[in-house]
């Protein structure tokens, strides 16, 4: 299967998802000619990917190409589809050959390695990329903010935003918050993830319980060198969801939680809102997402109100906010933002809809403003675990509990002991629980402390420093043992 005898080969790429993004970061486009991208999704046809056209699969049949490069975790299915179309088997190459369950995987390796960009060995300072694709659930912002001076001198460290994503392949080490590294065996990947799990993740979620998805997750986990953890409990839960070698885990806490301990939260919120809030009491509503991601449905419940609770009435919410000098900060998950951004309640000055773009524009992280709250309202979002560090009262506004439990499910059964706050199923229940918090009636303080002690090993603001020390220790040992060139000062 020697497909690279000529200097430059004509290639069709099948797939336009995350695997294709990762592949393009590594592909040596100087030595190949990409004709177009192919996708089975008709909605993508006529669009472009990295400035190349996206076309239906049948366009391959009329093209003059040397091979089809499959950039998808579903390479076996696509290989079968292509051969059924009459495309020669020898002209089809899966980019993710190592998870391809065929005896020819080694021959695929030889082709893929020839068309990858050449990877330099570290010389001088090791280059570390810290991903920060938003200022809410990524860890990179805090990790850079609390970067120790000696670590900054020892390595070349850059924070990469979503606009810089294509530059990831140029780094030796990638520190990720969303499995957004490069899992090719050439890069060192450090995974921090983005929250303590209440809902099921990875292979623990029945929607992912199939051999292909399990192989996809395992391929990534096998190529992650360190996982940062909240605690022993977190390590057990996360490793149940994304199987890996348990020795890769380091209990450090999570960098963005350091931001919760900073002063000046109210002033930063005022900067975002453009309002004077010093005399106001503040409630944050931060729910998780329900619909849209990867085509999966988390709940079959639909609602039109912000909270989606029984008898929800915008006029009643506004009246309640006025009477109690209450200012609502509402940050919906990006998947729901488009649905609710024009809701009439946001025309009122006491209801502020926060978006990731606002945080990025002002260079403020969500966790820098959350401490300004008097109460957190959420549903199944993991953020309430983090706010246990500052003992913020939490109310669970649950409009779809049974549906969510059936469609997504929880890591705990029963799950209620891990949710240290009152449950509100209607508008009246929610307003009553908010009023209790504002009146100083806090019946869940001991419950919050109990859950906090289960979730966290450390309850301080030093997680970022611990993460950097673990990264430094690993890199020192790794490059010493492999005989590679070490960074200055090692």
Coordinates of C-alpha atoms in Angstrom, one line a residue:
X1 CA 0.0 0.0 0.0
X2 CA 2.7 2.4 -1.0
X3 CA 0.6 5.4 -1.8
X4 CA 3.3 8.1 -1.7
X5 CA 5.7 7.2 -4.5
X6 CA 5.1 10.6 -6.2
X7 CA 6.1 13.8 -4.6
X8 CA 2.5 15.1 -4.1
X9 CA -0.6 13.0 -3.9
X10 CA -4.3 14.0 -4.4
X11 CA -6.3 13.4 -1.3
X12 CA -10.0 13.4 -0.4
X13 CA -10.8 13.7 3.3
X14 CA -13.8 12.0 4.7
X15 CA -15.0 13.7 7.9
X16 CA -15.4 17.3 9.1
X17 CA -15.6 16.9 12.9
X18 CA -13.1 17.0 15.8
X19 CA -11.0 14.2 14.3
X20 CA -10.6 16.3 11.1
X21 CA -9.6 19.4 13.1
X22 CA -7.0 17.4 14.9
X23 CA -5.7 15.8 11.6
X24 CA -5.4 19.2 9.9
X25 CA -3.2 20.4 12.7
X26 CA -0.8 17.6 12.0
X27 CA -1.0 17.2 8.2
X28 CA 1.9 18.2 6.0
X29 CA -0.1 20.0 3.3
X30 CA 3.1 20.9 1.4
X31 CA 3.3 17.3 0.3
X32 CA -0.3 16.5 -0.5
X33 CA -3.1 18.2 -2.5
X34 CA -6.5 18.1 -0.7
X35 CA -9.2 18.1 -3.3
X36 CA -12.3 18.4 -1.0
X37 CA -13.9 17.2 2.2
X38 CA -16.7 14.7 2.3
X39 CA -19.4 14.3 4.9
X40 CA -22.5 12.2 5.3
X41 CA -24.5 15.0 6.8
X42 CA -26.5 16.8 4.0
X43 CA -26.7 20.0 6.1
X44 CA -22.9 20.4 5.6
X45 CA -22.9 20.0 1.8
X46 CA -22.1 23.3 0.1
X47 CA -20.3 24.6 3.1
X48 CA -16.5 24.7 3.7
X49 CA -14.0 23.2 6.1
X50 CA -10.7 25.0 6.4
X51 CA -11.5 26.7 3.2
X52 CA -12.0 23.4 1.3
X53 CA -15.5 22.6 -0.1
X54 CA -17.6 19.9 1.7
X55 CA -19.4 17.6 -0.8
X56 CA -21.5 14.4 -0.7
X57 CA -19.8 11.0 -0.7
X58 CA -20.8 10.2 -4.3
X59 CA -18.5 13.1 -5.5
X60 CA -15.6 10.8 -4.8
X61 CA -16.5 8.6 -7.7
X62 CA -16.0 11.3 -10.3
X63 CA -12.8 12.6 -8.7
X64 CA -9.2 12.0 -9.8
X65 CA -7.7 11.1 -6.4
X66 CA -4.9 8.9 -5.1
X67 CA -6.6 8.0 -1.8
X68 CA -9.4 8.8 0.7
X69 CA -8.2 9.8 4.1
X70 CA -10.8 9.0 6.8
X71 CA -10.7 11.6 9.6
X72 CA -13.4 10.1 11.9
X73 CA -13.6 7.8 14.9
X74 CA -16.1 5.7 12.8
X75 CA -13.4 4.6 10.3
X76 CA -14.6 1.0 10.1
X77 CA -18.2 2.1 9.0
X78 CA -16.8 4.6 6.6
X79 CA -14.4 2.1 5.1
X80 CA -17.3 -0.3 4.5
X81 CA -19.3 2.5 3.0
X82 CA -16.5 3.5 0.6
X83 CA -15.8 -0.1 -0.5
X84 CA -19.5 -0.7 -1.1
X85 CA -19.4 2.4 -3.4
X86 CA -16.7 0.6 -5.4
X87 CA -13.7 2.6 -4.1
X88 CA -10.6 0.3 -4.0
X89 CA -9.7 -0.8 -0.5
X90 CA -6.1 0.0 -1.1
X91 CA -7.0 3.7 -1.6
X92 CA -8.7 4.1 1.8
X93 CA -6.6 5.1 4.8
X94 CA -8.0 5.7 8.3
X95 CA -6.1 8.6 10.0
X96 CA -6.9 7.1 13.4
X97 CA -5.3 3.8 12.3
X98 CA -4.4 2.8 15.9
X99 CA -8.0 2.3 16.9
X100 CA -8.9 0.6 13.6
X101 CA -9.6 -3.0 14.2
X102 CA -7.9 -4.4 11.1
X103 CA -4.7 -6.4 10.6
X104 CA -3.5 -3.7 8.1
X105 CA -3.2 -1.1 10.8
X106 CA 0.6 -1.2 10.6
X107 CA 0.5 -0.4 6.9
X108 CA -1.9 2.5 7.6
X109 CA 0.7 3.8 10.1
X110 CA 3.4 4.0 7.4
X111 CA 1.2 6.1 5.2
X112 CA -0.1 8.4 7.9
X113 CA 3.4 9.0 9.2
X114 CA 4.6 10.1 5.8
X115 CA 2.0 12.8 5.5
X116 CA 2.3 14.2 9.0
X117 CA 4.2 17.4 9.7
X118 CA 7.7 16.6 11.0
X119 CA 7.8 16.9 14.7
X120 CA 10.9 18.6 16.1
X121 CA 12.5 17.2 19.3
X122 CA 12.5 19.6 22.1
X123 CA 15.5 21.8 22.1
X124 CA 16.0 24.6 24.5
X125 CA 12.8 25.3 26.4
X126 CA 9.9 22.8 26.1
X127 CA 6.9 24.5 24.6
X128 CA 3.6 24.2 26.6
X129 CA 0.2 25.2 25.2
X130 CA -2.5 25.9 27.8
X131 CA -5.9 25.8 26.1
X132 CA -8.5 28.4 27.0
X133 CA -11.3 28.4 24.5
X134 CA -13.7 30.4 26.8
X135 CA -13.6 32.1 30.2
X136 CA -16.2 30.0 31.9
X137 CA -15.5 26.2 32.0
X138 CA -11.9 26.2 30.8
X139 CA -9.0 26.0 33.3
X140 CA -6.4 27.8 31.3
X141 CA -7.2 31.4 32.4
X142 CA -6.5 30.6 36.0
X143 CA -3.6 28.4 35.3
X144 CA -1.8 31.2 33.5
X145 CA -2.9 33.8 36.1
X146 CA -1.2 31.8 38.9
X147 CA 1.8 30.7 36.9
X148 CA 4.8 30.5 39.3
X149 CA 7.7 32.6 38.2
X150 CA 10.2 29.8 38.2
X151 CA 8.0 27.7 35.9
X152 CA 7.5 30.6 33.6
X153 CA 11.3 30.9 33.2
X154 CA 11.9 27.2 32.8
X155 CA 9.4 26.6 29.9
X156 CA 7.9 28.5 27.0
X157 CA 4.3 28.7 28.0
X158 CA 1.5 30.2 25.9
X159 CA -2.3 30.4 26.5
X160 CA -4.1 29.5 23.2
X161 CA -7.6 30.7 22.5
X162 CA -10.0 29.1 20.0
X163 CA -8.6 31.4 17.3
X164 CA -5.1 29.9 18.0
X165 CA -6.3 26.3 17.8
X166 CA -4.4 25.5 14.6
X167 CA -1.1 26.3 16.4
X168 CA -1.5 23.4 18.9
X169 CA 0.5 21.0 16.9
X170 CA 3.6 23.2 17.2
X171 CA 3.8 22.6 21.0
X172 CA 5.4 19.7 22.9
X173 CA 2.9 19.7 25.7
X174 CA -0.8 20.5 25.7
X175 CA -2.7 21.3 28.9
X176 CA -6.4 20.8 28.1
X177 CA -9.8 21.3 29.8
X178 CA -12.1 19.5 27.3
X179 CA -10.0 16.7 25.9
X180 CA -8.8 19.2 23.3
X181 CA -5.2 17.9 23.0
X182 CA -3.5 16.1 20.1
X183 CA -3.6 12.4 20.7
X184 CA -1.1 11.1 18.1
X185 CA 1.6 9.7 20.5
X186 CA 3.9 12.6 19.7
X187 CA 2.5 15.2 22.1
X188 CA 2.4 15.1 25.9
X189 CA -1.2 15.7 27.0
X190 CA -2.3 16.9 30.4
X191 CA -6.0 16.8 31.1
X192 CA -7.8 18.9 33.7
X193 CA -11.4 18.5 32.5
X194 CA -14.0 21.0 33.6
X195 CA -15.9 19.9 36.7
X196 CA -16.8 17.3 39.2
X197 CA -19.4 14.8 37.7
X198 CA -22.9 14.6 39.0
X199 CA -24.4 13.4 35.7
X200 CA -23.0 10.4 33.9
X201 CA -19.9 10.9 31.7
X202 CA -18.1 8.9 29.0
X203 CA -18.8 5.2 29.0
X204 CA -20.8 5.5 32.2
X205 CA -23.5 7.3 30.1
X206 CA -25.5 4.6 28.3
X207 CA -25.7 6.7 25.2
X208 CA -22.0 6.2 24.8
X209 CA -22.0 2.5 25.8
X210 CA -20.9 1.0 22.4
X211 CA -17.5 -0.5 21.4
X212 CA -16.7 2.4 18.9
X213 CA -17.2 5.2 21.4
X214 CA -15.4 3.2 24.1
X215 CA -12.5 2.7 21.7
X216 CA -12.5 6.4 20.9
X217 CA -12.3 7.4 24.5
X218 CA -9.8 4.8 25.3
X219 CA -7.5 6.0 22.5
X220 CA -7.5 9.5 24.0
X221 CA -7.1 8.3 27.5
X222 CA -4.2 6.1 26.6
X223 CA -2.4 9.2 25.1
X224 CA -3.0 11.4 28.1
X225 CA 0.0 11.5 30.4
X226 CA -1.5 13.1 33.5
X227 CA -5.0 13.7 34.8
X228 CA -5.5 16.3 37.5
X229 CA -8.1 15.3 40.1
X230 CA -10.2 16.9 42.9
X231 CA -9.9 13.9 45.2
X232 CA -9.8 10.1 45.4
X233 CA -13.6 10.1 44.8
X234 CA -13.2 12.2 41.7
X235 CA -10.4 9.8 40.5
X236 CA -12.7 6.8 40.9
X237 CA -15.6 8.5 39.1
X238 CA -13.6 9.9 36.2
X239 CA -11.6 6.8 35.6
X240 CA -14.9 4.8 35.5
X241 CA -16.0 7.2 32.8
X242 CA -12.8 7.4 30.8
X243 CA -10.7 4.3 31.5
X244 CA -7.0 4.8 31.9
X245 CA -4.0 3.9 34.0
X246 CA -4.8 5.0 37.5
X247 CA -1.2 5.9 38.1
X248 CA -1.7 8.9 35.8
X249 CA -3.9 10.8 38.3
X250 CA -2.6 13.6 40.5
X251 CA -4.8 15.1 43.2
X252 CA -4.3 18.8 43.0
X253 CA -7.7 20.5 42.8
X254 CA -8.7 22.6 39.8
X255 CA -7.1 25.9 38.8
X256 CA -10.3 27.9 38.1
X257 CA -11.4 27.3 41.6
X258 CA -8.6 29.5 42.8
X259 CA -10.4 32.4 41.3
X260 CA -13.3 31.9 43.7
X261 CA -11.1 33.1 46.6
X262 CA -10.2 36.5 44.9
X263 CA -11.5 39.8 46.1
X264 CA -13.3 42.2 43.8
X265 CA -16.0 39.9 42.4
X266 CA -18.7 42.5 42.7
X267 CA -16.6 45.2 40.9
X268 CA -16.0 42.8 38.0
X269 CA -19.7 42.0 37.8
X270 CA -20.4 45.7 37.7
X271 CA -17.9 46.0 34.8
X272 CA -19.8 43.4 32.8
X273 CA -23.3 44.7 33.6
X274 CA -22.5 48.4 33.5
X275 CA -24.5 48.9 36.6
X276 CA -24.0 49.9 40.2
X277 CA -24.9 46.8 42.2
X278 CA -23.6 47.7 45.7
X279 CA -27.0 47.9 47.2
X280 CA -28.4 44.9 45.4
X281 CA -28.6 41.2 46.4
X282 CA -27.5 38.9 43.7
X283 CA -28.7 35.5 42.5
X284 CA -26.8 33.5 39.8
X285 CA -28.8 31.1 37.6
X286 CA -26.3 28.7 36.0
X287 CA -28.0 25.6 34.5
X288 CA -26.4 22.8 32.5
X289 CA -27.3 22.1 28.8
X290 CA -30.1 19.9 27.6
X291 CA -30.3 19.8 23.8
X292 CA -28.1 19.8 20.7
X293 CA -24.7 18.6 21.6
X294 CA -23.6 15.7 19.3
X295 CA -27.2 15.1 18.5
X296 CA -27.8 13.8 22.0
X297 CA -30.9 14.7 24.0
X298 CA -30.5 15.1 27.8
X299 CA -34.2 15.5 28.5
X300 CA -37.5 15.4 26.5
X301 CA -38.9 18.3 28.6
X302 CA -39.4 21.6 26.7
X303 CA -40.1 24.9 28.3
X304 CA -40.4 28.6 27.3
X305 CA -39.7 30.2 30.6
X306 CA -36.1 30.9 31.9
X307 CA -36.4 28.4 34.8
X308 CA -39.0 26.2 33.0
X309 CA -40.8 25.6 36.3
X310 CA -44.5 25.1 36.8
X311 CA -46.6 28.4 36.7
X312 CA -43.5 30.5 35.8
X313 CA -44.6 34.0 35.2
X314 CA -42.1 36.7 34.0
X315 CA -44.2 39.5 35.7
X316 CA -44.2 37.7 39.0
X317 CA -40.4 37.1 38.8
X318 CA -39.9 40.8 38.1
X319 CA -42.2 41.8 41.0
X320 CA -40.3 39.5 43.3
X321 CA -36.9 40.9 42.2
X322 CA -38.0 44.5 42.8
X323 CA -39.5 43.7 46.2
X324 CA -36.3 42.0 47.4
X325 CA -33.7 44.2 45.7
X326 CA -32.6 41.1 43.8
X327 CA -30.4 41.2 40.7
X328 CA -30.4 38.0 38.6
X329 CA -27.3 37.0 36.6
X330 CA -28.3 34.3 34.1
X331 CA -25.8 32.4 32.1
X332 CA -27.3 29.7 29.9
X333 CA -25.2 27.0 28.3
X334 CA -24.3 28.1 24.7
X335 CA -26.6 25.3 23.4
X336 CA -29.6 27.1 25.0
X337 CA -28.4 30.7 24.7
X338 CA -29.9 31.1 21.2
X339 CA -33.2 29.9 22.3
X340 CA -33.6 32.4 25.2
X341 CA -31.5 35.4 24.3
X342 CA -34.5 37.4 23.1
X343 CA -36.8 36.5 26.0
X344 CA -38.7 39.5 27.2
X345 CA -37.5 39.3 30.8
X346 CA -34.0 40.3 29.8
X347 CA -35.3 43.8 28.8
X348 CA -35.7 44.4 32.6
X349 CA -32.7 45.9 34.4
X350 CA -32.9 43.3 37.1
X351 CA -32.3 40.3 34.8
X352 CA -28.9 40.2 33.1
X353 CA -28.1 37.5 30.4
X354 CA -24.4 36.8 30.5
X355 CA -22.6 35.3 27.5
X356 CA -19.1 33.8 27.0
X357 CA -18.3 36.6 24.6
X358 CA -18.8 39.2 27.2
X359 CA -16.4 37.5 29.6
X360 CA -13.8 37.2 26.8
X361 CA -14.2 40.8 25.8
X362 CA -13.6 42.1 29.3
X363 CA -11.0 39.5 30.1
X364 CA -13.0 38.3 33.1
X365 CA -13.5 34.7 34.1
X366 CA -16.9 33.5 35.3
X367 CA -15.4 32.2 38.5
X368 CA -14.1 35.7 39.3
X369 CA -17.7 37.0 39.5
X370 CA -19.6 34.1 41.1
X371 CA -18.4 35.0 44.6
X372 CA -20.5 38.2 44.3
X373 CA -23.7 36.0 44.6
X374 CA -25.8 35.6 47.7
X375 CA -27.3 32.4 46.2
X376 CA -26.6 30.1 43.3
X377 CA -29.5 28.5 41.4
X378 CA -28.7 25.6 39.2
X379 CA -30.0 22.2 38.2
X380 CA -27.4 19.5 37.4
X381 CA -24.5 21.7 36.6
X382 CA -21.2 20.7 38.3
X383 CA -20.5 24.4 39.2
X384 CA -22.3 23.9 42.6
X385 CA -19.6 21.5 43.6
X386 CA -17.0 24.1 43.1
X387 CA -18.9 26.8 44.9
X388 CA -18.9 24.6 48.0
X389 CA -15.4 26.0 48.5
X390 CA -16.8 29.4 49.4
X391 CA -20.0 27.9 51.1
X392 CA -22.4 29.6 48.7
X393 CA -26.0 28.5 49.3
X394 CA -27.5 26.6 46.4
X395 CA -31.0 26.0 45.2
X396 CA -31.8 23.2 42.7
X397 CA -34.5 24.4 40.2
X398 CA -35.6 21.1 38.7
X399 CA -38.1 21.2 35.9
X400 CA -37.3 17.8 34.4
X401 CA -35.9 15.6 37.1
X402 CA -37.5 12.3 36.0
X403 CA -36.8 12.9 32.3
X404 CA -33.2 13.9 32.9
X405 CA -32.6 10.9 35.1
X406 CA -34.1 8.6 32.4
X407 CA -32.2 10.2 29.5
X408 CA -28.8 11.1 31.1
X409 CA -28.7 9.6 34.6
X410 CA -26.5 10.3 37.6
X411 CA -23.2 9.0 38.8
X412 CA -24.7 8.4 42.2
X413 CA -27.7 6.4 43.2
X414 CA -29.3 7.8 45.2
X415 CA -28.2 11.2 43.9
X416 CA -30.0 13.4 46.4
X417 CA -27.3 13.2 49.1
X418 CA -24.8 14.8 46.7
X419 CA -27.1 17.8 46.1
X420 CA -26.9 19.9 49.4
X421 CA -29.7 22.3 48.9
X422 CA -33.5 22.5 48.6
X423 CA -35.3 21.2 45.4
X424 CA -37.7 23.6 43.7
X425 CA -40.2 22.2 41.2
X426 CA -42.4 25.2 40.8
X427 CA -42.2 29.0 40.7
X428 CA -43.6 29.4 44.2
X429 CA -41.1 26.9 45.6
X430 CA -38.2 28.6 44.0
X431 CA -39.2 32.1 45.2
X432 CA -39.8 30.7 48.7
X433 CA -36.3 29.2 48.8
X434 CA -34.7 32.3 47.5
X435 CA -36.5 34.3 50.2
X436 CA -35.2 31.9 52.9
X437 CA -31.6 32.5 51.8
X438 CA -32.1 36.3 51.7
X439 CA -33.6 36.2 55.2
X440 CA -30.6 34.2 56.5
X441 CA -32.5 30.9 56.9
X442 CA -29.8 28.4 55.8
X443 CA -30.8 24.8 56.7
X444 CA -28.2 23.2 54.4
X445 CA -24.9 24.5 55.8
X446 CA -23.8 21.2 57.3
X447 CA -24.9 19.3 54.2
X448 CA -22.7 21.6 52.0
X449 CA -19.8 20.9 54.4
X450 CA -20.4 17.2 54.2
X451 CA -20.4 17.1 50.4
X452 CA -17.4 19.5 50.2
X453 CA -15.3 17.1 52.3
X454 CA -16.2 14.2 50.0
X455 CA -15.4 16.1 46.8
X456 CA -12.2 18.0 47.7
X457 CA -9.0 17.0 49.2
X458 CA -7.8 20.6 49.3
X459 CA -10.0 23.5 50.2
X460 CA -7.5 26.3 49.5
X461 CA -6.6 28.6 46.6
X462 CA -3.4 26.8 45.6
X463 CA -4.6 24.3 43.0
X464 CA -2.9 26.1 40.1
X465 CA 0.5 25.9 41.8
X466 CA 0.0 22.2 42.6
X467 CA -0.9 21.6 39.0
X468 CA 2.2 23.3 37.7
X469 CA 4.4 21.5 40.2
X470 CA 3.0 18.1 39.0
X471 CA 3.5 19.1 35.3
X472 CA 7.1 20.2 36.0
X473 CA 7.8 17.0 38.0
X474 CA 6.5 14.8 35.2
X475 CA 8.3 16.7 32.4
X476 CA 11.6 16.5 34.3
X477 CA 11.3 12.8 34.8
X478 CA 10.0 12.1 31.3
X479 CA 12.8 13.9 29.4
X480 CA 15.4 12.5 31.8
X481 CA 14.3 9.0 31.3
X482 CA 13.9 9.2 27.5
X483 CA 17.2 10.9 26.9
X484 CA 15.6 13.8 25.2
X485 CA 16.9 17.3 25.4
X486 CA 15.7 19.0 28.6
X487 CA 14.5 22.5 29.1
X488 CA 16.8 25.1 30.4
X489 CA 17.4 24.8 34.1
X490 CA 16.5 21.2 34.4

